[in-house]
PDB file of C-alpha atoms and ligand atoms in Angstrom:
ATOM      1  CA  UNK A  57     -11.875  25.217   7.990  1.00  0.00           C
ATOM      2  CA  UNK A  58     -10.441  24.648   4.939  1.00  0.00           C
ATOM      3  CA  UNK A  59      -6.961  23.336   4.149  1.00  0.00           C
ATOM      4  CA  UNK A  60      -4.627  25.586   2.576  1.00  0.00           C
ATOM      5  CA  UNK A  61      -3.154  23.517  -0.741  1.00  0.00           C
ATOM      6  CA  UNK A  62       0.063  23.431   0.852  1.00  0.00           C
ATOM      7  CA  UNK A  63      -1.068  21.040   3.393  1.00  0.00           C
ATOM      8  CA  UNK A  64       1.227  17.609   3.443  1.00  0.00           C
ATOM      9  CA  UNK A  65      -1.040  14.453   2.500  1.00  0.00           C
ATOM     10  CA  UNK A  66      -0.696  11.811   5.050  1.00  0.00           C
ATOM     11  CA  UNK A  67       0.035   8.186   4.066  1.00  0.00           C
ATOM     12  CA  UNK A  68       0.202   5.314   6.861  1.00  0.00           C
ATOM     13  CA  UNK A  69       1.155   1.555   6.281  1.00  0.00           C
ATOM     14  CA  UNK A  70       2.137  -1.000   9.258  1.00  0.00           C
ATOM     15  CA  UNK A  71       5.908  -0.667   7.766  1.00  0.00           C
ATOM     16  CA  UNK A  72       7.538   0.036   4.802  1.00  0.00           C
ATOM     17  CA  UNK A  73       5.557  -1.095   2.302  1.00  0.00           C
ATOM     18  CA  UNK A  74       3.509   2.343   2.019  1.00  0.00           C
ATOM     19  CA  UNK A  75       6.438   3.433   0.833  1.00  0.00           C
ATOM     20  CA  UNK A  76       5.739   2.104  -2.421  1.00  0.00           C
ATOM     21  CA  UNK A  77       2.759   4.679  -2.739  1.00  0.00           C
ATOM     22  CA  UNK A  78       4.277   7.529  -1.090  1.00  0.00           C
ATOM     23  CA  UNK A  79       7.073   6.967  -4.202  1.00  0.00           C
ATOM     24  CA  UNK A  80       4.200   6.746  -6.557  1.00  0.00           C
ATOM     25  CA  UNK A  81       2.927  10.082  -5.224  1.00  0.00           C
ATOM     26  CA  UNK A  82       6.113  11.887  -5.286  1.00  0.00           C
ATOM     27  CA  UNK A  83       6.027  10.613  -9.010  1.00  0.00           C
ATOM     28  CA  UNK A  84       2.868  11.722 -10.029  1.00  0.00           C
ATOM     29  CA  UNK A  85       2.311  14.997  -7.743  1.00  0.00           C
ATOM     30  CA  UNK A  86       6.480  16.537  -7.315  1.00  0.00           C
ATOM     31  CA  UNK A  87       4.803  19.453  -5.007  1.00  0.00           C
ATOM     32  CA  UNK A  88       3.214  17.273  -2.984  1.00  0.00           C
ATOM     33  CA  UNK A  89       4.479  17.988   0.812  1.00  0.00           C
ATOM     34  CA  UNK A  90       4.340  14.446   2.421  1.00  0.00           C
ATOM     35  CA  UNK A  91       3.857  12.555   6.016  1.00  0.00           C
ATOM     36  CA  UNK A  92       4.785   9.043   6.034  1.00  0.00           C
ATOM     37  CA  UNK A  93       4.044   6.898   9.254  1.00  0.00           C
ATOM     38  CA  UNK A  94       5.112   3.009   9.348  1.00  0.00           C
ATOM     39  CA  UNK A  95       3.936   1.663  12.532  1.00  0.00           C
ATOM     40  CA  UNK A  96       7.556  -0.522  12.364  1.00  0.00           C
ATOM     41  CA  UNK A  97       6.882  -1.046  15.949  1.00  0.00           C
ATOM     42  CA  UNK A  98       3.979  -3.381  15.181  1.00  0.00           C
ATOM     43  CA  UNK A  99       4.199  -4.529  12.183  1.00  0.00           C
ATOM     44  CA  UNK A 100       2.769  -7.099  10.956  1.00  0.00           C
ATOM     45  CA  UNK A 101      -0.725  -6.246  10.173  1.00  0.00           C
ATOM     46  CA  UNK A 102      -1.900  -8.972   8.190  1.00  0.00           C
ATOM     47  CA  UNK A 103      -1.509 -11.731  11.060  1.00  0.00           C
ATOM     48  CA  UNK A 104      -3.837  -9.677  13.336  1.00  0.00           C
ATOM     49  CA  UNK A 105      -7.345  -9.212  14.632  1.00  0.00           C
ATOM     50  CA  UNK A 106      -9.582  -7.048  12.860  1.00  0.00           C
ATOM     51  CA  UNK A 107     -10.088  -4.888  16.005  1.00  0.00           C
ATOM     52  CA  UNK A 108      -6.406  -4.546  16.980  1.00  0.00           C
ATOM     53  CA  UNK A 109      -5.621  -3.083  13.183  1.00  0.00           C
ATOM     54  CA  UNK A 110      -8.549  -0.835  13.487  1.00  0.00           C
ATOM     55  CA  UNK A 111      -7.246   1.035  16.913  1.00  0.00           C
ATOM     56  CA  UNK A 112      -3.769   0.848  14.900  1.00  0.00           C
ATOM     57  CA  UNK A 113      -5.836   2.823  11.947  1.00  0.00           C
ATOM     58  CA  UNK A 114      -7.539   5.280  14.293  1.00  0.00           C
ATOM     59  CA  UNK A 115      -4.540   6.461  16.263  1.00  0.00           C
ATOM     60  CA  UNK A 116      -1.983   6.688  12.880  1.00  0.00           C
ATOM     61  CA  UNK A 117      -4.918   8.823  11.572  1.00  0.00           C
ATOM     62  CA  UNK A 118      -5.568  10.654  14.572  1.00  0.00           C
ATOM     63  CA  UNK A 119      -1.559  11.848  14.393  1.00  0.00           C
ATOM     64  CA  UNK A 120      -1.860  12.634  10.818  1.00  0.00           C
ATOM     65  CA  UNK A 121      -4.688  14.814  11.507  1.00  0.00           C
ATOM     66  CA  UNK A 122      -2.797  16.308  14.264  1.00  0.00           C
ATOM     67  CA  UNK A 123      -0.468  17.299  11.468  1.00  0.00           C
ATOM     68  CA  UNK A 124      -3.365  19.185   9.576  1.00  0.00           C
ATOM     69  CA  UNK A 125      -2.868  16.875   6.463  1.00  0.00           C
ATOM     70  CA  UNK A 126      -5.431  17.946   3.916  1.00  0.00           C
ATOM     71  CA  UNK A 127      -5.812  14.160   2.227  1.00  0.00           C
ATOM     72  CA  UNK A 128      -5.479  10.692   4.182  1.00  0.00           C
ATOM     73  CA  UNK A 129      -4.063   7.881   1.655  1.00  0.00           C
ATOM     74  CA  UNK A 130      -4.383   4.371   3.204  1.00  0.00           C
ATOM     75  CA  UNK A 131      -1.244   2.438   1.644  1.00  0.00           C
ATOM     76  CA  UNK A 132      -2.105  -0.714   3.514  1.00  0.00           C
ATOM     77  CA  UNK A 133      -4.922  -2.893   2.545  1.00  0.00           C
ATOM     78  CA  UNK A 134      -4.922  -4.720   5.474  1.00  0.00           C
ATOM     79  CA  UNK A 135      -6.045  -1.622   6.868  1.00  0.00           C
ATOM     80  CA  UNK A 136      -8.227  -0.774   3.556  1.00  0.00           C
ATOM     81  CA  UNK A 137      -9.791  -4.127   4.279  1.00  0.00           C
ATOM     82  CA  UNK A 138     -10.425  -3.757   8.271  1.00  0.00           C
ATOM     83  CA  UNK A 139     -10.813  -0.002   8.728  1.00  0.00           C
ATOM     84  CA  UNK A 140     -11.383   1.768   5.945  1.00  0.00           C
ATOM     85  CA  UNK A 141     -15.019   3.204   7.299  1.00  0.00           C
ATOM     86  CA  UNK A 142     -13.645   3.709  10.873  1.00  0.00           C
ATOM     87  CA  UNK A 143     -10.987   5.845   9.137  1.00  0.00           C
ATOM     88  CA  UNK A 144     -13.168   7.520   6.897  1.00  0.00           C
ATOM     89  CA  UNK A 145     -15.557   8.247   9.389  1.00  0.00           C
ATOM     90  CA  UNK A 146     -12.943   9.915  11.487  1.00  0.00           C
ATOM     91  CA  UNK A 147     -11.408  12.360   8.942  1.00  0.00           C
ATOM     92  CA  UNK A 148     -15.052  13.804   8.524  1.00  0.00           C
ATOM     93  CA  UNK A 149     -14.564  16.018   5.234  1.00  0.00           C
ATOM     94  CA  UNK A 150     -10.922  14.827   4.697  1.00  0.00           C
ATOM     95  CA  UNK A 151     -10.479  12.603   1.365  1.00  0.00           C
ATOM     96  CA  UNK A 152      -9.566   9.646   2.573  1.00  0.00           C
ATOM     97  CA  UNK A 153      -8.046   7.148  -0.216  1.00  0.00           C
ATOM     98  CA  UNK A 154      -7.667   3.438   0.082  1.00  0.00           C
ATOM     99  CA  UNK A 155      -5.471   1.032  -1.847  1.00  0.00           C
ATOM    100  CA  UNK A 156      -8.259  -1.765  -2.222  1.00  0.00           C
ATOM    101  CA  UNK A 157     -10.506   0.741  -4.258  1.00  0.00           C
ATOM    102  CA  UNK A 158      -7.395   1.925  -6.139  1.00  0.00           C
ATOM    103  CA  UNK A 159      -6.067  -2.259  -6.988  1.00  0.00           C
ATOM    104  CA  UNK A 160      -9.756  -2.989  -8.181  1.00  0.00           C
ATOM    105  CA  UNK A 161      -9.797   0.038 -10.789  1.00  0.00           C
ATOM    106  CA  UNK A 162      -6.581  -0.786 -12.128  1.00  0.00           C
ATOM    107  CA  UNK A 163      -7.207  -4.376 -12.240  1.00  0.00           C
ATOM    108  CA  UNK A 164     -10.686  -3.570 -14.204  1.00  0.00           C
ATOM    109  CA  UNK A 165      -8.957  -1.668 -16.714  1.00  0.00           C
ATOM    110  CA  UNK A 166      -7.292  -4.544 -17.828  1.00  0.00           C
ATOM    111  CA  UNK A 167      -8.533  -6.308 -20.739  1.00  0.00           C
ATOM    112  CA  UNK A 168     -10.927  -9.413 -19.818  1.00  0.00           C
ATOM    113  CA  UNK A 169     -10.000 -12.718 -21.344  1.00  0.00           C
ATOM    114  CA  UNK A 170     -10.959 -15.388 -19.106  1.00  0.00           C
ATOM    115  CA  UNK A 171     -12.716 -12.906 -17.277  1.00  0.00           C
ATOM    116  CA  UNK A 172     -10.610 -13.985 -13.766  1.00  0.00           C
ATOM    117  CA  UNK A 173      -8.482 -12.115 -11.337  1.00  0.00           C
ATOM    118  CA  UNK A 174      -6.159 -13.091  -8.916  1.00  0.00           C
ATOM    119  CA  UNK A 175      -5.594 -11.510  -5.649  1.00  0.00           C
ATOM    120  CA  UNK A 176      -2.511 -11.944  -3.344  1.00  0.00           C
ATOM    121  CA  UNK A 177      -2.825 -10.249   0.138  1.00  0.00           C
ATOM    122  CA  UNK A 178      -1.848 -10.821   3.513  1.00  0.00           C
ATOM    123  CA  UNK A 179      -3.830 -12.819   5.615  1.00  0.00           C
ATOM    124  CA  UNK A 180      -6.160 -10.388   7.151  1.00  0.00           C
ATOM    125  CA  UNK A 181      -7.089  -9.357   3.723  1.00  0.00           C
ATOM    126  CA  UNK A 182      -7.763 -12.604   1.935  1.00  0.00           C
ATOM    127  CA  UNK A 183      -9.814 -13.348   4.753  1.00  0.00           C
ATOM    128  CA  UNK A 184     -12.093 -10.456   4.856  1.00  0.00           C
ATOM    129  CA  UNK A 185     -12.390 -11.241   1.403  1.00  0.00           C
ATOM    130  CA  UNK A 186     -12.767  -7.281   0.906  1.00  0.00           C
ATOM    131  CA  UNK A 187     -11.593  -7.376  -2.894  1.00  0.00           C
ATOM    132  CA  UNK A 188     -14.192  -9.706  -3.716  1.00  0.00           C
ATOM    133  CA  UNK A 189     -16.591  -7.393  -2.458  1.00  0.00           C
ATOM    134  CA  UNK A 190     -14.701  -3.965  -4.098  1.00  0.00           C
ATOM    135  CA  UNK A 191     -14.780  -6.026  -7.907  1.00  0.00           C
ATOM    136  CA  UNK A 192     -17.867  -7.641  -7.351  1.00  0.00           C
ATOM    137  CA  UNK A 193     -19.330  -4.282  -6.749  1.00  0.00           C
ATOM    138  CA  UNK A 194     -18.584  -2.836 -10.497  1.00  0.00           C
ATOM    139  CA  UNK A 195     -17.928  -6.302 -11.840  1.00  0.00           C
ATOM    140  CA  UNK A 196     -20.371  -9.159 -10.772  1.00  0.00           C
ATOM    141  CA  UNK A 197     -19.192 -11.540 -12.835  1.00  0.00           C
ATOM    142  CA  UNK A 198     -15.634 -12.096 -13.046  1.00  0.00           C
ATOM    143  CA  UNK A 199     -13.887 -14.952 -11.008  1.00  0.00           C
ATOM    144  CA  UNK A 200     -11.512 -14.447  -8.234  1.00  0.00           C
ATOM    145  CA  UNK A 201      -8.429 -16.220  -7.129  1.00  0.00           C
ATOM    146  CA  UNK A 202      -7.462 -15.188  -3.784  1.00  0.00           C
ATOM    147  CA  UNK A 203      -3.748 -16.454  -1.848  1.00  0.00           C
ATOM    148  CA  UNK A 204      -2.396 -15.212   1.315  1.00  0.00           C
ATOM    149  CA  UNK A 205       1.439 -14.596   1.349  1.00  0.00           C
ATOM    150  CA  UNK A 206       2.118 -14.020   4.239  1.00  0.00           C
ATOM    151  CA  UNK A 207       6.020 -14.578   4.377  1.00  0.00           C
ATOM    152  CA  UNK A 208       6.246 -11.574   1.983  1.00  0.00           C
ATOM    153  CA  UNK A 209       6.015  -8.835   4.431  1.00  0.00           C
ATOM    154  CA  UNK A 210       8.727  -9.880   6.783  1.00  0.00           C
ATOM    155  CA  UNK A 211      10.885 -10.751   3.736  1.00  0.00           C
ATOM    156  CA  UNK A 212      10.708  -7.455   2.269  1.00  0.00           C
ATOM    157  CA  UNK A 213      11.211  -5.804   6.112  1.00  0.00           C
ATOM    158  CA  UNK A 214      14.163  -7.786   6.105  1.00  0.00           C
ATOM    159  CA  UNK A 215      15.236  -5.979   2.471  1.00  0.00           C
ATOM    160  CA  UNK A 216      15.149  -9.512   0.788  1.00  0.00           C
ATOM    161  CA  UNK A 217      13.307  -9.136  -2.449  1.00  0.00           C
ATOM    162  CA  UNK A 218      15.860 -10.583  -4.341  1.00  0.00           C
ATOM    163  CA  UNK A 219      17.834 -13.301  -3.701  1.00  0.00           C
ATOM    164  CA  UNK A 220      16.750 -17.000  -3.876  1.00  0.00           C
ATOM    165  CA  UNK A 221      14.922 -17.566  -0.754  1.00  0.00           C
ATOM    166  CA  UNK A 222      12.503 -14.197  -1.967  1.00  0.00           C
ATOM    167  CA  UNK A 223      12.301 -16.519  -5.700  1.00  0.00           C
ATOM    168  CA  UNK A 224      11.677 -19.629  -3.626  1.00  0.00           C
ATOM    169  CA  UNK A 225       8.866 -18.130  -1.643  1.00  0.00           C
ATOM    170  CA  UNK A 226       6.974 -16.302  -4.351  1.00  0.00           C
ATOM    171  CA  UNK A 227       7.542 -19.670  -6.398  1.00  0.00           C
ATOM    172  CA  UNK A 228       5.402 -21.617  -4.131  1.00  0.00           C
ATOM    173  CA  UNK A 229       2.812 -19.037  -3.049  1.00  0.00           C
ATOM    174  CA  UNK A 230       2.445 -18.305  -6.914  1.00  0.00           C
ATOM    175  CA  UNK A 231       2.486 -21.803  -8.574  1.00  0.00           C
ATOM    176  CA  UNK A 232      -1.469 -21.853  -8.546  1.00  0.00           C
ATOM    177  CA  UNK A 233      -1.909 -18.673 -10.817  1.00  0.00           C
ATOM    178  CA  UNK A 234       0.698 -19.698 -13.760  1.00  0.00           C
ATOM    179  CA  UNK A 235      -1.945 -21.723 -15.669  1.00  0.00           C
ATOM    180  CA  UNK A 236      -4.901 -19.913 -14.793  1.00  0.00           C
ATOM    181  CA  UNK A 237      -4.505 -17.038 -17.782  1.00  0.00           C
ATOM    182  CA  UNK A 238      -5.695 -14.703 -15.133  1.00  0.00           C
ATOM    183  CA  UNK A 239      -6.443 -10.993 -16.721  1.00  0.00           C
ATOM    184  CA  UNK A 240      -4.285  -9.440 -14.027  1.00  0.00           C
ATOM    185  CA  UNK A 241      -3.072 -10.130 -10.467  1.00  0.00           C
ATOM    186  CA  UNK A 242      -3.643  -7.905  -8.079  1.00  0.00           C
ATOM    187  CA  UNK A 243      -0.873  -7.127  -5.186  1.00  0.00           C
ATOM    188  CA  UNK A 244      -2.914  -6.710  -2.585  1.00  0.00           C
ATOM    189  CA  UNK A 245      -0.613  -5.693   0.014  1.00  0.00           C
ATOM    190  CA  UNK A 246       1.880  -2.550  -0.417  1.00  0.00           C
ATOM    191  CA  UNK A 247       4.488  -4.726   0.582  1.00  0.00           C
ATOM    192  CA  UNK A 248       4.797  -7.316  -2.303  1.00  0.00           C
ATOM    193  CA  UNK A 249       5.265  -4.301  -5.199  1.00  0.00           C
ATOM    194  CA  UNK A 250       8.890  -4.971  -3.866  1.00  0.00           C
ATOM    195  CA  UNK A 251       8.483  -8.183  -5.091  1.00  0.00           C
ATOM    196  CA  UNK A 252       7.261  -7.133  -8.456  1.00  0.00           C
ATOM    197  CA  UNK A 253      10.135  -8.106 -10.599  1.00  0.00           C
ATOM    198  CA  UNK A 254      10.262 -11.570  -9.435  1.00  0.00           C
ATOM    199  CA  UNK A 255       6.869 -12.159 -10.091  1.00  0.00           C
ATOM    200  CA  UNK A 256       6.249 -11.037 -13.117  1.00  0.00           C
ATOM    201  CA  UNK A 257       9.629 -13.140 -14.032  1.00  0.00           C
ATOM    202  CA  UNK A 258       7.771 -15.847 -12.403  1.00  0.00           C
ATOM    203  CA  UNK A 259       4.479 -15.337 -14.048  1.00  0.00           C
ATOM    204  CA  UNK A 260       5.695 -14.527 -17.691  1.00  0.00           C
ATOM    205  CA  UNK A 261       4.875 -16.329 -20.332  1.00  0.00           C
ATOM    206  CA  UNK A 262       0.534 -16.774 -18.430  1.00  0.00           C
ATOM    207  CA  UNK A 263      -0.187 -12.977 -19.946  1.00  0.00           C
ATOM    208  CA  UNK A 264      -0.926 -12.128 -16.575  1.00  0.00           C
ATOM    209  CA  UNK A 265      -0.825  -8.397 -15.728  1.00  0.00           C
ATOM    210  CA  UNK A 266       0.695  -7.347 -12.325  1.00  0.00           C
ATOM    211  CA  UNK A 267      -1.486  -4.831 -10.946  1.00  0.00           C
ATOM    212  CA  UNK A 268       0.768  -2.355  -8.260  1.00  0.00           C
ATOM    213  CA  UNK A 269      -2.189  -0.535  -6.555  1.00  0.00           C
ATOM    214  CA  UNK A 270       0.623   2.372  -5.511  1.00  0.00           C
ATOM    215  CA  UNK A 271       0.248   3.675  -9.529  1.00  0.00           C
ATOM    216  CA  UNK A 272      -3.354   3.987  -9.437  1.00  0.00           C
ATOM    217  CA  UNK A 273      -3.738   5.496  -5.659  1.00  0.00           C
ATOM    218  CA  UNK A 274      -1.591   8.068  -6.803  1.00  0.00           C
ATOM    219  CA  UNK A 275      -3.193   8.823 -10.163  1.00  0.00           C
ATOM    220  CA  UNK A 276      -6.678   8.365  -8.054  1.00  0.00           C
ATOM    221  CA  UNK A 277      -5.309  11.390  -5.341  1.00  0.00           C
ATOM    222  CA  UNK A 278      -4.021  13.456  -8.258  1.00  0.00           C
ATOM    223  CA  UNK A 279      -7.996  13.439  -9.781  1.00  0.00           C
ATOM    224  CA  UNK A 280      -9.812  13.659  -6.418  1.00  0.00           C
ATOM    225  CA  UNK A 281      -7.171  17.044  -5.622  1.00  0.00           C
ATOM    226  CA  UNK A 282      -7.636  18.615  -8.648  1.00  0.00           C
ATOM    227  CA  UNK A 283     -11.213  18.384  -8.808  1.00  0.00           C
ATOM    228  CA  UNK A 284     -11.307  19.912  -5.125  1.00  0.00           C
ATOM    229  CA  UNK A 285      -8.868  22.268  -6.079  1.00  0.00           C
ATOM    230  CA  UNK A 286      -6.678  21.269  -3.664  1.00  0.00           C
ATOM    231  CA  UNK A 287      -3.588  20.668  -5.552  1.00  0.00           C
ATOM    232  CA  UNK A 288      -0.231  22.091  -4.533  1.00  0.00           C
ATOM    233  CA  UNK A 289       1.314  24.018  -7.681  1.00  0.00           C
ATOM    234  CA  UNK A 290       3.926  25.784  -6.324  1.00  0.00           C
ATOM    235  CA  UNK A 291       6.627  24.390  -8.814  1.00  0.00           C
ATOM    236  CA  UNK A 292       8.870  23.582  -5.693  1.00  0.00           C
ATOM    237  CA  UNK A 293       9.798  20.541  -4.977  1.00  0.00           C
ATOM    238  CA  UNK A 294       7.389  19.130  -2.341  1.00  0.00           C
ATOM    239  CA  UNK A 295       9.010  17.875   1.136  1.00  0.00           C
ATOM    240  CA  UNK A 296       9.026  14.506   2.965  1.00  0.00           C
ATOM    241  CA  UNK A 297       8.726  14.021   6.599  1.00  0.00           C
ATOM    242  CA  UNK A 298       8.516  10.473   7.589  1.00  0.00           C
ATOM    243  CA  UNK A 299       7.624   9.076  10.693  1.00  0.00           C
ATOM    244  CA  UNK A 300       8.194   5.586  12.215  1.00  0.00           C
ATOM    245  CA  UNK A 301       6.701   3.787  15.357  1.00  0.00           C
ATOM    246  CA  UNK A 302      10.260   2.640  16.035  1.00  0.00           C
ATOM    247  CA  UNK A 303      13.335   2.463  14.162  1.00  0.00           C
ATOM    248  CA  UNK A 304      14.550  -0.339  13.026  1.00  0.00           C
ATOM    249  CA  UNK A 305      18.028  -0.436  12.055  1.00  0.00           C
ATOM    250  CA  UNK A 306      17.482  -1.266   8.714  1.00  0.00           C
ATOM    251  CA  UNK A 307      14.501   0.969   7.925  1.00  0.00           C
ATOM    252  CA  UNK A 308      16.637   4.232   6.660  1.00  0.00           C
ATOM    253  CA  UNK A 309      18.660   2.018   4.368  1.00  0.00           C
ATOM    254  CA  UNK A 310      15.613   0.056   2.709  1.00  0.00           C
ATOM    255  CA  UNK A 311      14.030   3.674   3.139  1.00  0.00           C
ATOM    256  CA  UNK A 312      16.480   5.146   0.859  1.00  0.00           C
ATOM    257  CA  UNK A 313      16.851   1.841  -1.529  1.00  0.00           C
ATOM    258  CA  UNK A 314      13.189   2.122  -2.126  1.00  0.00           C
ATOM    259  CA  UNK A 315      12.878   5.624  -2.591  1.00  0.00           C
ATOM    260  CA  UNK A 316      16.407   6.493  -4.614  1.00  0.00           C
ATOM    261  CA  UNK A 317      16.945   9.322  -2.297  1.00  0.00           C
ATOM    262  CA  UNK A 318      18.530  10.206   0.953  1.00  0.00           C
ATOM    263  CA  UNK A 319      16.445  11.195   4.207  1.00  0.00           C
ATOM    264  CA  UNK A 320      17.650  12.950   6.703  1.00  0.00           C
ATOM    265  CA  UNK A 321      14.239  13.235   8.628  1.00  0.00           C
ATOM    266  CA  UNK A 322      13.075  10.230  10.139  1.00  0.00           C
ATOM    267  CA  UNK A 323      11.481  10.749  13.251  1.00  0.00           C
ATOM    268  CA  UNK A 324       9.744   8.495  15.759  1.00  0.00           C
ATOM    269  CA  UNK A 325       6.886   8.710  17.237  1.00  0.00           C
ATOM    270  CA  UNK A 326       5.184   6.587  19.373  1.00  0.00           C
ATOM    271  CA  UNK A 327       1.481   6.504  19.240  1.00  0.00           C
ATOM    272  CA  UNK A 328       1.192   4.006  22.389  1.00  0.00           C
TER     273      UNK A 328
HETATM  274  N1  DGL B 121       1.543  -3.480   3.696  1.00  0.00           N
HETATM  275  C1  DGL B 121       0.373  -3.871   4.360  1.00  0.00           C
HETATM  276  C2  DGL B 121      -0.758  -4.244   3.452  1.00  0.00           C
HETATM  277  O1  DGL B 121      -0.865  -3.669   2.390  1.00  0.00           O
HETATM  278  C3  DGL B 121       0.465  -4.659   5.630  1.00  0.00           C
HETATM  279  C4  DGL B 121       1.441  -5.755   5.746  1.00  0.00           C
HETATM  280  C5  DGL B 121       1.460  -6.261   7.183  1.00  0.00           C
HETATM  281  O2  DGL B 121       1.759  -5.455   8.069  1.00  0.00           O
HETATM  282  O3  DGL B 121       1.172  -7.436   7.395  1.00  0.00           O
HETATM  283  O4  DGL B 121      -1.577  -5.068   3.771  1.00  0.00           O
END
């Protein structure tokens, strides 16, 4: 049956790094209603099995669905990287949106001069090696730089994206790519866009673009609804209902921080 327009779009992540795309959307698509889970209750992603973050991916999809969401946005590439068919597969006629496809489009816009690209992910997705295969696909030739990070994600869970152990860390994960002259690094994980100051402080001066994947996802679900004729333009502002595996007492606060705006809605629901 089809979705009325004024369906909510559903957008997962293992914490709260989707939230980085969910601000994106509000951004780029103000009516927009919008369902947030963060599986806080199990995150990490990025140090598990492939199978483990695929049942993850089913059953956070299977509650969005449950919600009659009309579009399914994957802001986790670990997930992008070890589910994305499963989840695809499951939302039948759904448009289902993934992070990895969005990061390689942006990154391919930018302009090639030594024809590389760098990739930072967690380690689940440097190890599935899944952007290799997404650029290779439109771009056969260009080179690829790939480094798992994996302190990142508890670091920005913890709300410490800027202070001199978060400079520190993305110092030493980062040193490789200063002299490389990549055409853009990708931030392969929705996590480290928190991060994005400090590294492009730390990479100035290489000409390196920073590619957030949460701009182009958003700009990508904008397209894909309008085409369908599925976007909601009912000049009100669009509502946010966010959902959380547990509730960690520091999620509202980063919550807020990240988004520059109070909730008063966030609910938890366990999945398990
Ligand atoms: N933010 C997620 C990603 O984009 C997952 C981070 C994690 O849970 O390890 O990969």
């Amino acid at each position: 049956m089809a979705k009325s327009n004024k369906a909510p779009i559903g957008i997962f992540d293992s914490g709260i790094g989707g939230l980085t795309v969910v601000q994106a959307v509000m951004e780029h698509l103000p009516d927009e209603n919008i369902i947030y889970y963060g599986d806080t209750a199990r995150v990490p992603y990025g140090i598990k099995s492939i199978e483990t973050v695929r049942e993850y991916a089913i059953q956070i999809t299977d509650f969005l669905l449950s919600q009659n969401v009309k579009a399914v946005l994957i802001a986790c590439n670990t997930v992008s990287a070890a589910a994305n068919k499963e989840v695809r597969a499951h939302c039948g006629d759904i448009p289902v949106l993934d992070v990895v496809a969005a990061g390689t489009n942006a990154a391919l816009e930018m302009p090639a001069k030594s024809n590389s690209i760098g990739v930072i992910g967690t380690l689940a997705t440097v190890n599935s090696e899944t952007y290799e295969q997404s650029i290779h696909e439109k771009a056969p030739d260009k080179r690829i730089f790939s480094r798992a990070c994996p302190l990142l994600v508890p670091l920005a869970e913890e709300g410490w994206t800027d202070n001199e152990v978060s400079r520190l860390v993305v110092a030493e994960y980062l040193q490789d790519f200063r002299d490389k002259n990549l055409d853009a690094l990708i931030l392969g994980c929705t996590h480290y866009p928190l991060f994005k100051e400090e590294i492009t402080r730390y990479l100035s001066g290489s000409n390196t673009a920073v590619i957030d994947s949460a701009l182009s996802i958003a700009r990508m679900t904008k397209e894909i609804l309008t085409e369908k004729g599925m976007l909601n333009t009912s000049g009100k502002q669009g509502e946010f209902h966010c959902f959380v595996s547990d509730k960690p007492q520091r999620f509202q606060t980063l919550a807020e921080r990240f988004l520059g705006k109070k909730l008063n809605r966030i609910e938890i629901s366990s999945l398990f």
